Amino acid sequence: MKMYDIIQKKKKGQALSDHEIEFFIKGYTDGSIPDYQASALLMAICFMGMTDEETVTLTNAMADSGDRVDLSCFGNLSADKHSTGGVGDKTSLIVAPIVASLGGKVTKMSGRGLGHTGGTVDKLESIPGYRVNLTPEEFLSQVEKVGMAVVGQSGNLTPADKKLYALRDVTATVDNIPLITSSIMSKKLAAGSHNIVLDVKVGSGAFMKTPDEATELAQKMVKIGKDCNRNMAALITNMDIPLGNNVGNSLEVVEAIRVLKGELKNDLYEVCVALATTMVELIFSLQRNEAEQKVKNAIESGDAFRKMKEWINAQGGNADYIENTDLFEQSKYSLTVKSVKEGYISSMNVEKIGMTAVTLGAGRRVATDTIDYSAGIIIHKKTGEYVKENQDLCTLYSNNNSSLKEAEKQYLEAVSISSNRSETNPLIYDIIK
Ligand code: URA
């Protein structure tokens, strides 16, 4: 079999056989197929698409490219969530302790920030001492004792996705439904959880720009998971507005803590309640109303917040920071961005807002960049809200004074203000099961 023929076949729009897809994944993972041939095939897939059968084969081949985690010791209680990526998306920090406090076993492997989107692992590393790498034994024993662990993608899990994702990132082949489906679902299947809830983001800050595209992606991922005997659900949620008000690593941890303490009942709270409810529904086969009541009680009773402290402490983090968030390092410099005119905020370009946070030091431009954990943005006004001229739009934080002016310019370009109040899109478009 020759890679050249496989590229040629896909270029003509023909479906690849199982054998051809498996040959590609094996060869690319072991290095016998070079980047230039893999890039050509990825681009051909972007133009010609893949059938559902091809997508399933690709997903399984990628899941089998490395180890699979065995979580059978937790029976049907193991649970995982995955977001397709957004700005201000700190839902894992909130949903995981809620579900663990209710008896679920949350086994979460998270990523780092990518482009304009933040990553859970970077956020957790803003807590002094937090260990994102646990040995497999430590991981399982913590989930057994505490009910949850959140670690980075370590070990030999889906090496095919690691290589392919890096290649897609630099060849403009990320935003393709079969490729995203196989990337996410191969990781979820290899990570072993029985219950999987996906948060498919839609809007200016997401890979999927329209609800139709997001629905197609969600349906495909749910189907593949079900075909592999997992309990599956996907929420389609809004990423036309950053989620919550804080963007940046320790700033996001602080906002997550406030939601878990029951102090904040904002859009972030609502999305987290919906995600946690769906997880609890799947794990314990409950009616939605009952699951939602349990989730809300977990917050009100303080159980979910106590679970967060227990988790952070178990994973080496200094839980004093969770109790008293004033301990987090504060940025040396800040700048409040003022509105240049009066009117309603009609839209926010979320991708640009994510890049503003990167400018401030909260994310990486290249993989070797170091992160300024205290850098980021606190947003004071969001889409649909009214602002007067010179009123505060947001506050920017950084340890690099010279980044503030550029970030201010970027932020102002990202926010549109108009005299008419426009309709805002729903926060949760749909739940697909
Ligand atoms: N997240 C992933 O893990 N993979 C993709 O392809 C896109 C988002």
Short mmCIF file of C-alpha atoms and ligand atoms in Angstrom, two decimals:
data_model
loop_
_atom_site.label_atom_id
_atom_site.label_comp_id
_atom_site.label_asym_id
_atom_site.label_seq_id
_atom_site.Cartn_x
_atom_site.Cartn_y
_atom_site.Cartn_z
CA MET A 1 0.00 0.00 0.00
CA LYS A 2 1.34 3.47 -0.89
CA MET A 3 0.48 6.75 0.85
CA TYR A 4 0.59 8.43 -2.58
CA ASP A 5 -2.37 6.29 -3.75
CA ILE A 6 -4.35 7.05 -0.59
CA ILE A 7 -3.90 10.82 -1.10
CA GLN A 8 -4.87 10.45 -4.78
CA LYS A 9 -8.01 8.47 -3.88
CA LYS A 10 -9.19 11.07 -1.35
CA LYS A 11 -8.34 13.90 -3.75
CA LYS A 12 -10.84 12.32 -6.20
CA GLY A 13 -13.47 12.26 -3.44
CA GLN A 14 -13.52 8.50 -2.93
CA ALA A 15 -14.04 6.84 0.45
CA LEU A 16 -10.94 5.23 1.97
CA SER A 17 -11.07 1.63 3.16
CA ASP A 18 -10.52 0.67 6.83
CA HIS A 19 -7.18 -0.77 5.82
CA GLU A 20 -6.06 2.46 4.13
CA ILE A 21 -7.04 4.63 7.13
CA GLU A 22 -5.31 2.26 9.55
CA PHE A 23 -2.21 2.23 7.33
CA PHE A 24 -2.12 6.05 7.40
CA ILE A 25 -2.51 6.34 11.20
CA LYS A 26 0.03 3.62 11.95
CA GLY A 27 2.55 5.01 9.47
CA TYR A 28 2.14 8.61 10.59
CA THR A 29 2.45 7.66 14.27
CA ASP A 30 5.61 5.58 13.76
CA GLY A 31 7.18 8.24 11.52
CA SER A 32 7.29 6.20 8.30
CA ILE A 33 4.79 8.59 6.65
CA PRO A 34 6.24 12.12 6.50
CA ASP A 35 4.47 15.34 7.45
CA TYR A 36 4.14 16.49 3.83
CA GLN A 37 2.13 13.42 2.81
CA ALA A 38 -0.01 13.57 5.96
CA SER A 39 -0.64 17.30 5.29
CA ALA A 40 -1.75 16.55 1.73
CA LEU A 41 -4.20 13.93 2.94
CA LEU A 42 -5.57 16.23 5.68
CA MET A 43 -6.17 18.98 3.13
CA ALA A 44 -7.86 16.51 0.75
CA ILE A 45 -10.12 15.44 3.65
CA CYS A 46 -10.97 19.12 4.28
CA PHE A 47 -12.04 19.53 0.64
CA MET A 48 -13.65 16.14 -0.06
CA GLY A 49 -14.95 15.15 3.40
CA MET A 50 -15.24 11.72 4.98
CA THR A 51 -18.21 9.38 5.31
CA ASP A 52 -19.47 8.43 8.78
CA GLU A 53 -17.89 4.98 8.32
CA GLU A 54 -14.51 6.51 7.50
CA THR A 55 -14.77 8.84 10.52
CA VAL A 56 -15.50 5.89 12.84
CA THR A 57 -12.51 3.96 11.48
CA LEU A 58 -10.26 7.01 11.80
CA THR A 59 -11.40 7.59 15.41
CA ASN A 60 -10.78 3.98 16.45
CA ALA A 61 -7.41 3.84 14.66
CA MET A 62 -6.34 6.99 16.53
CA ALA A 63 -7.66 5.69 19.88
CA ASP A 64 -5.66 2.47 19.29
CA SER A 65 -2.46 4.33 18.36
CA GLY A 66 -1.40 4.29 22.05
CA ASP A 67 -2.55 3.02 25.44
CA ARG A 68 -6.16 2.90 26.61
CA VAL A 69 -6.94 3.65 30.28
CA ASP A 70 -8.85 0.91 32.07
CA LEU A 71 -11.43 2.46 34.40
CA SER A 72 -13.50 -0.70 34.84
CA CYS A 73 -12.75 -0.57 38.60
CA PHE A 74 -15.23 2.34 38.82
CA GLY A 75 -18.06 0.44 37.11
CA ASN A 76 -20.46 2.84 35.43
CA LEU A 77 -19.53 5.80 37.66
CA SER A 78 -16.57 7.12 35.63
CA ALA A 79 -17.29 10.42 33.91
CA ASP A 80 -15.46 12.81 31.64
CA LYS A 81 -16.26 16.06 29.88
CA HIS A 82 -14.68 17.81 26.94
CA SER A 83 -15.12 21.27 25.52
CA THR A 84 -14.27 22.06 21.92
CA GLY A 85 -12.51 25.17 23.26
CA GLY A 86 -13.43 28.73 24.07
CA VAL A 87 -12.54 31.93 25.88
CA GLY A 88 -13.29 32.20 29.60
CA ASP A 89 -14.30 28.54 29.57
CA LYS A 90 -13.42 27.38 33.08
CA THR A 91 -16.34 24.93 33.29
CA SER A 92 -14.18 21.86 34.09
CA LEU A 93 -12.96 23.51 37.31
CA ILE A 94 -16.59 23.81 38.44
CA VAL A 95 -18.36 20.80 36.92
CA ALA A 96 -15.82 18.19 38.05
CA PRO A 97 -16.05 18.94 41.82
CA ILE A 98 -19.85 19.22 41.64
CA VAL A 99 -20.14 15.77 40.05
CA ALA A 100 -17.49 14.25 42.36
CA SER A 101 -19.32 15.64 45.41
CA LEU A 102 -22.40 13.74 44.22
CA GLY A 103 -20.60 10.40 43.96
CA GLY A 104 -19.39 10.42 40.34
CA LYS A 105 -15.80 9.43 39.54
CA VAL A 106 -14.46 12.23 37.38
CA THR A 107 -11.37 11.26 35.43
CA LYS A 108 -10.32 14.25 33.40
CA MET A 109 -7.36 14.68 31.11
CA SER A 110 -7.11 18.25 29.97
CA GLY A 111 -5.09 20.24 27.49
CA ARG A 112 -3.13 23.47 27.49
CA GLY A 113 -4.19 26.70 25.84
CA LEU A 114 -4.23 26.64 22.06
CA GLY A 115 -4.28 29.82 19.95
CA HIS A 116 -6.91 32.14 21.40
CA THR A 117 -8.44 29.45 23.65
CA GLY A 118 -7.37 28.78 27.24
CA GLY A 119 -6.47 25.35 28.66
CA THR A 120 -7.52 23.80 31.97
CA VAL A 121 -3.99 22.54 32.70
CA ASP A 122 -2.53 26.07 32.48
CA LYS A 123 -5.29 27.39 34.74
CA LEU A 124 -4.61 24.72 37.36
CA GLU A 125 -0.88 25.38 37.26
CA SER A 126 -1.60 28.91 38.51
CA ILE A 127 -2.31 27.25 41.90
CA PRO A 128 1.10 26.84 43.60
CA GLY A 129 2.10 23.19 43.96
CA TYR A 130 -0.63 21.70 41.75
CA ARG A 131 0.70 18.60 39.99
CA VAL A 132 -0.67 18.13 36.49
CA ASN A 133 1.32 14.91 36.02
CA LEU A 134 0.33 11.96 38.20
CA THR A 135 1.50 8.39 37.70
CA PRO A 136 -1.32 6.06 36.54
CA GLU A 137 -1.39 4.56 40.08
CA GLU A 138 -1.63 7.99 41.74
CA PHE A 139 -4.34 9.00 39.28
CA LEU A 140 -6.53 5.96 39.96
CA SER A 141 -5.97 6.07 43.72
CA GLN A 142 -6.92 9.79 43.87
CA VAL A 143 -10.10 9.17 41.85
CA GLU A 144 -10.94 6.30 44.21
CA LYS A 145 -10.38 8.41 47.37
CA VAL A 146 -11.45 11.92 46.31
CA GLY A 147 -13.78 11.09 43.42
CA MET A 148 -11.81 13.10 40.89
CA ALA A 149 -8.47 13.99 39.33
CA VAL A 150 -7.61 16.46 36.59
CA VAL A 151 -4.29 15.87 34.84
CA GLY A 152 -2.52 16.82 31.62
CA GLN A 153 -2.45 14.52 28.62
CA SER A 154 0.52 12.42 29.59
CA GLY A 155 1.82 8.97 28.83
CA ASN A 156 1.20 7.28 25.56
CA LEU A 157 -2.44 8.23 25.05
CA THR A 158 -3.48 8.84 21.41
CA PRO A 159 0.00 9.70 20.08
CA ALA A 160 -1.59 9.88 16.61
CA ASP A 161 -3.74 12.81 17.75
CA LYS A 162 -0.78 14.58 19.37
CA LYS A 163 1.12 14.54 16.07
CA LEU A 164 -1.89 15.17 13.84
CA TYR A 165 -3.22 18.02 15.97
CA ALA A 166 0.13 19.84 15.84
CA LEU A 167 0.22 19.34 12.07
CA ARG A 168 -3.39 20.53 11.60
CA ASP A 169 -2.65 23.61 13.69
CA VAL A 170 -0.02 24.78 11.16
CA THR A 171 -1.68 23.58 7.93
CA ALA A 172 -5.08 25.29 8.37
CA THR A 173 -6.83 21.93 8.70
CA VAL A 174 -8.29 22.22 12.20
CA ASP A 175 -11.86 23.31 11.41
CA ASN A 176 -13.09 20.16 9.69
CA ILE A 177 -15.87 18.07 11.23
CA PRO A 178 -14.51 14.51 10.61
CA LEU A 179 -11.05 15.61 11.80
CA ILE A 180 -12.37 17.31 14.96
CA THR A 181 -14.68 14.35 15.64
CA SER A 182 -11.85 11.83 15.42
CA SER A 183 -9.46 14.02 17.42
CA ILE A 184 -11.83 14.54 20.34
CA MET A 185 -13.47 11.12 20.38
CA SER A 186 -10.22 9.17 20.04
CA LYS A 187 -8.96 10.92 23.20
CA LYS A 188 -12.22 10.37 25.06
CA LEU A 189 -12.42 6.69 24.11
CA ALA A 190 -8.77 6.06 25.04
CA ALA A 191 -9.26 7.90 28.35
CA GLY A 192 -11.77 5.21 29.26
CA SER A 193 -14.73 6.95 30.94
CA HIS A 194 -18.14 5.35 30.70
CA ASN A 195 -20.08 8.64 30.75
CA ILE A 196 -18.97 11.41 28.42
CA VAL A 197 -20.46 14.91 28.17
CA LEU A 198 -19.28 17.14 25.35
CA ASP A 199 -19.56 20.92 25.30
CA VAL A 200 -19.63 21.95 21.65
CA LYS A 201 -19.06 25.68 21.42
CA VAL A 202 -20.56 27.77 18.63
CA GLY A 203 -19.85 31.36 17.67
CA SER A 204 -17.08 33.85 16.94
CA GLY A 205 -14.75 32.31 19.54
CA ALA A 206 -15.31 28.69 18.47
CA PHE A 207 -14.14 26.44 15.65
CA MET A 208 -17.80 25.91 14.72
CA LYS A 209 -19.23 29.23 13.59
CA THR A 210 -22.88 28.22 13.05
CA PRO A 211 -25.38 26.20 15.14
CA ASP A 212 -25.89 23.82 12.17
CA GLU A 213 -22.18 22.97 12.01
CA ALA A 214 -22.04 22.53 15.78
CA THR A 215 -25.08 20.26 15.72
CA GLU A 216 -23.54 18.11 12.99
CA LEU A 217 -20.30 17.80 14.97
CA ALA A 218 -22.17 17.01 18.20
CA GLN A 219 -24.36 14.36 16.55
CA LYS A 220 -21.39 12.61 15.00
CA MET A 221 -19.42 12.53 18.27
CA VAL A 222 -22.42 11.30 20.27
CA LYS A 223 -23.07 8.53 17.73
CA ILE A 224 -19.46 7.31 17.75
CA GLY A 225 -19.41 7.22 21.55
CA LYS A 226 -22.69 5.31 21.70
CA ASP A 227 -21.46 2.84 19.08
CA CYS A 228 -18.53 2.21 21.46
CA ASN A 229 -20.96 1.53 24.36
CA ARG A 230 -20.45 4.84 26.18
CA ASN A 231 -23.23 6.95 27.73
CA MET A 232 -23.06 10.12 25.66
CA ALA A 233 -24.52 13.60 25.55
CA ALA A 234 -23.47 16.89 23.96
CA LEU A 235 -24.51 20.43 24.80
CA ILE A 236 -24.29 23.11 22.16
CA THR A 237 -23.34 26.34 23.93
CA ASN A 238 -22.74 29.94 22.99
CA MET A 239 -19.21 31.22 22.30
CA ASP A 240 -20.29 34.54 20.73
CA ILE A 241 -19.60 36.02 24.16
CA PRO A 242 -16.75 35.01 26.50
CA LEU A 243 -18.06 32.71 29.23
CA GLY A 244 -18.21 34.49 32.59
CA ASN A 245 -16.29 37.69 33.16
CA ASN A 246 -12.71 36.59 33.80
CA VAL A 247 -10.25 35.55 31.09
CA GLY A 248 -6.74 34.44 32.09
CA ASN A 249 -5.42 31.65 34.25
CA SER A 250 -5.59 32.59 37.95
CA LEU A 251 -8.40 35.08 37.20
CA GLU A 252 -10.45 32.15 35.87
CA VAL A 253 -9.67 29.97 38.89
CA VAL A 254 -10.94 32.81 41.11
CA GLU A 255 -14.18 33.09 39.13
CA ALA A 256 -14.68 29.31 39.26
CA ILE A 257 -14.29 29.42 43.06
CA ARG A 258 -16.92 32.16 43.30
CA VAL A 259 -19.39 30.02 41.32
CA LEU A 260 -18.66 26.99 43.51
CA LYS A 261 -19.18 29.13 46.63
CA GLY A 262 -22.60 30.12 45.31
CA GLU A 263 -21.56 33.80 45.04
CA LEU A 264 -22.02 34.11 41.27
CA LYS A 265 -25.14 33.15 39.31
CA ASN A 266 -24.02 34.35 35.88
CA ASP A 267 -23.87 32.71 32.41
CA LEU A 268 -20.94 30.60 33.61
CA TYR A 269 -23.06 29.25 36.47
CA GLU A 270 -25.87 28.37 34.06
CA VAL A 271 -23.64 26.50 31.61
CA CYS A 272 -21.95 24.64 34.48
CA VAL A 273 -25.27 23.64 36.01
CA ALA A 274 -26.44 22.36 32.60
CA LEU A 275 -23.21 20.38 32.01
CA ALA A 276 -23.11 18.92 35.53
CA THR A 277 -26.83 18.07 35.38
CA THR A 278 -26.30 16.19 32.13
CA MET A 279 -23.38 14.27 33.63
CA VAL A 280 -25.33 13.37 36.79
CA GLU A 281 -28.31 12.33 34.65
CA LEU A 282 -26.10 9.96 32.64
CA ILE A 283 -24.13 8.52 35.57
CA PHE A 284 -27.07 7.81 37.87
CA SER A 285 -29.85 7.40 35.23
CA LEU A 286 -31.87 10.22 36.82
CA GLN A 287 -34.62 12.43 35.44
CA ARG A 288 -33.25 15.86 34.44
CA ASN A 289 -35.21 17.77 37.14
CA GLU A 290 -33.90 15.55 39.89
CA ALA A 291 -30.32 15.72 38.58
CA GLU A 292 -30.52 19.52 38.35
CA GLN A 293 -31.79 19.81 41.91
CA LYS A 294 -28.87 17.69 43.16
CA VAL A 295 -26.39 19.85 41.26
CA LYS A 296 -27.81 23.10 42.62
CA ASN A 297 -27.88 21.65 46.16
CA ALA A 298 -24.23 20.61 45.82
CA ILE A 299 -23.37 24.28 45.29
CA GLU A 300 -25.75 25.73 47.91
CA SER A 301 -24.70 23.25 50.62
CA GLY A 302 -20.99 23.99 50.10
CA ASP A 303 -20.29 20.32 49.25
CA ALA A 304 -18.95 21.14 45.78
CA PHE A 305 -16.64 23.86 47.13
CA ARG A 306 -15.36 21.53 49.87
CA LYS A 307 -14.73 18.92 47.17
CA MET A 308 -12.68 21.43 45.20
CA LYS A 309 -10.44 22.10 48.21
CA GLU A 310 -10.06 18.36 48.85
CA TRP A 311 -9.14 17.77 45.19
CA ILE A 312 -6.60 20.62 44.99
CA ASN A 313 -5.01 19.50 48.25
CA ALA A 314 -4.85 15.85 47.12
CA GLN A 315 -3.14 16.89 43.92
CA GLY A 316 -0.40 18.85 45.72
CA GLY A 317 -1.90 22.32 45.30
CA ASN A 318 -1.99 24.85 48.14
CA ALA A 319 -5.68 24.82 49.11
CA ASP A 320 -5.19 28.04 51.15
CA TYR A 321 -5.42 29.81 47.75
CA ILE A 322 -8.86 28.28 47.21
CA GLU A 323 -10.02 29.42 50.65
CA ASN A 324 -8.49 32.89 50.29
CA THR A 325 -8.13 33.98 46.66
CA ASP A 326 -6.32 37.20 47.68
CA LEU A 327 -3.24 34.97 47.99
CA PHE A 328 -2.99 34.64 44.18
CA GLU A 329 -0.21 36.81 42.78
CA GLN A 330 -1.63 40.09 41.45
CA SER A 331 -0.33 41.56 38.20
CA LYS A 332 1.99 44.54 38.62
CA TYR A 333 0.17 46.59 36.00
CA SER A 334 -3.43 47.15 35.02
CA LEU A 335 -5.37 49.36 32.65
CA THR A 336 -9.10 50.00 32.51
CA VAL A 337 -10.44 50.17 28.96
CA LYS A 338 -13.15 52.83 28.52
CA SER A 339 -15.92 52.91 25.98
CA VAL A 340 -15.29 55.42 23.18
CA LYS A 341 -19.01 55.97 22.65
CA GLU A 342 -22.45 55.45 24.15
CA GLY A 343 -24.75 52.62 23.11
CA TYR A 344 -25.45 48.89 23.38
CA ILE A 345 -22.68 46.35 23.00
CA SER A 346 -23.92 44.65 19.83
CA SER A 347 -21.18 42.03 19.44
CA MET A 348 -17.89 40.84 20.87
CA ASN A 349 -15.30 39.17 18.67
CA VAL A 350 -14.40 36.42 21.10
CA GLU A 351 -11.38 35.19 19.14
CA LYS A 352 -9.89 38.70 19.30
CA ILE A 353 -10.63 38.92 23.02
CA GLY A 354 -8.80 35.60 23.47
CA MET A 355 -5.85 37.02 21.52
CA THR A 356 -5.94 40.14 23.72
CA ALA A 357 -5.39 37.85 26.72
CA VAL A 358 -2.47 36.23 24.83
CA THR A 359 -0.97 39.70 24.24
CA LEU A 360 -1.14 40.33 27.99
CA GLY A 361 0.81 37.11 28.62
CA ALA A 362 -2.05 34.76 29.59
CA GLY A 363 -1.42 32.42 26.63
CA ARG A 364 1.36 31.32 24.31
CA ARG A 365 2.14 32.60 20.82
CA VAL A 366 4.56 29.69 20.30
CA ALA A 367 4.72 26.45 22.27
CA THR A 368 7.88 27.47 24.16
CA ASP A 369 6.41 30.75 25.56
CA THR A 370 6.01 30.95 29.34
CA ILE A 371 2.70 31.99 30.83
CA ASP A 372 2.04 34.96 33.09
CA TYR A 373 -0.54 33.30 35.37
CA SER A 374 -1.93 36.55 36.77
CA ALA A 375 -2.36 38.19 33.34
CA GLY A 376 -5.77 38.53 31.74
CA ILE A 377 -8.98 40.48 31.48
CA ILE A 378 -11.92 41.18 33.78
CA ILE A 379 -14.85 42.08 31.55
CA HIS A 380 -17.28 44.63 33.00
CA LYS A 381 -19.78 44.87 30.11
CA LYS A 382 -20.91 42.13 27.75
CA THR A 383 -23.08 41.86 24.63
CA GLY A 384 -26.55 43.37 25.09
CA GLU A 385 -25.47 45.73 27.91
CA TYR A 386 -25.64 49.53 27.67
CA VAL A 387 -22.55 51.67 28.13
CA LYS A 388 -22.06 55.40 28.40
CA GLU A 389 -19.11 57.13 26.72
CA ASN A 390 -16.01 56.73 28.89
CA GLN A 391 -17.62 53.98 31.01
CA ASP A 392 -15.45 50.98 31.96
CA LEU A 393 -15.58 48.09 29.45
CA CYS A 394 -12.95 45.86 31.02
CA THR A 395 -9.73 45.89 33.07
CA LEU A 396 -6.55 44.44 31.60
CA TYR A 397 -3.87 42.87 33.83
CA SER A 398 -0.25 42.05 33.01
CA ASN A 399 3.24 41.92 34.43
CA ASN A 400 4.45 43.38 31.14
CA ASN A 401 3.56 47.09 31.16
CA SER A 402 4.31 47.53 27.46
CA SER A 403 1.64 44.96 26.45
CA LEU A 404 -1.24 46.99 27.92
CA LYS A 405 -1.57 49.60 25.15
CA GLU A 406 -1.56 46.99 22.35
CA ALA A 407 -4.07 44.90 24.30
CA GLU A 408 -6.33 47.95 24.80
CA LYS A 409 -6.34 48.56 21.02
CA GLN A 410 -7.13 44.89 20.33
CA TYR A 411 -9.95 44.86 22.89
CA LEU A 412 -11.56 48.00 21.49
CA GLU A 413 -11.46 46.49 18.00
CA ALA A 414 -13.17 43.36 19.34
CA VAL A 415 -16.19 45.17 20.81
CA SER A 416 -18.89 46.75 18.61
CA ILE A 417 -21.26 49.34 20.03
CA SER A 418 -24.47 50.40 18.33
CA SER A 419 -27.43 52.60 19.13
CA ASN A 420 -29.88 49.68 18.78
CA ARG A 421 -30.09 46.77 21.12
CA SER A 422 -29.65 43.58 19.06
CA GLU A 423 -30.91 40.12 19.96
CA THR A 424 -28.38 37.96 21.80
CA ASN A 425 -28.08 34.29 20.90
CA PRO A 426 -29.18 31.64 23.41
CA LEU A 427 -26.66 30.49 26.01
CA ILE A 428 -27.53 26.82 25.47
CA TYR A 429 -28.79 25.98 21.99
CA ASP A 430 -29.49 22.29 22.39
CA ILE A 431 -28.72 19.09 24.25
CA ILE A 432 -28.08 16.09 22.03
CA LYS A 433 -28.30 12.57 23.45
N1 URA B 1 -10.26 20.00 20.32
C1 URA B 1 -9.59 18.85 20.07
O1 URA B 1 -9.19 18.14 20.98
N2 URA B 1 -9.40 18.50 18.79
C2 URA B 1 -9.82 19.23 17.74
O2 URA B 1 -9.62 18.84 16.62
C3 URA B 1 -10.51 20.45 18.02
C4 URA B 1 -10.71 20.80 19.33
#
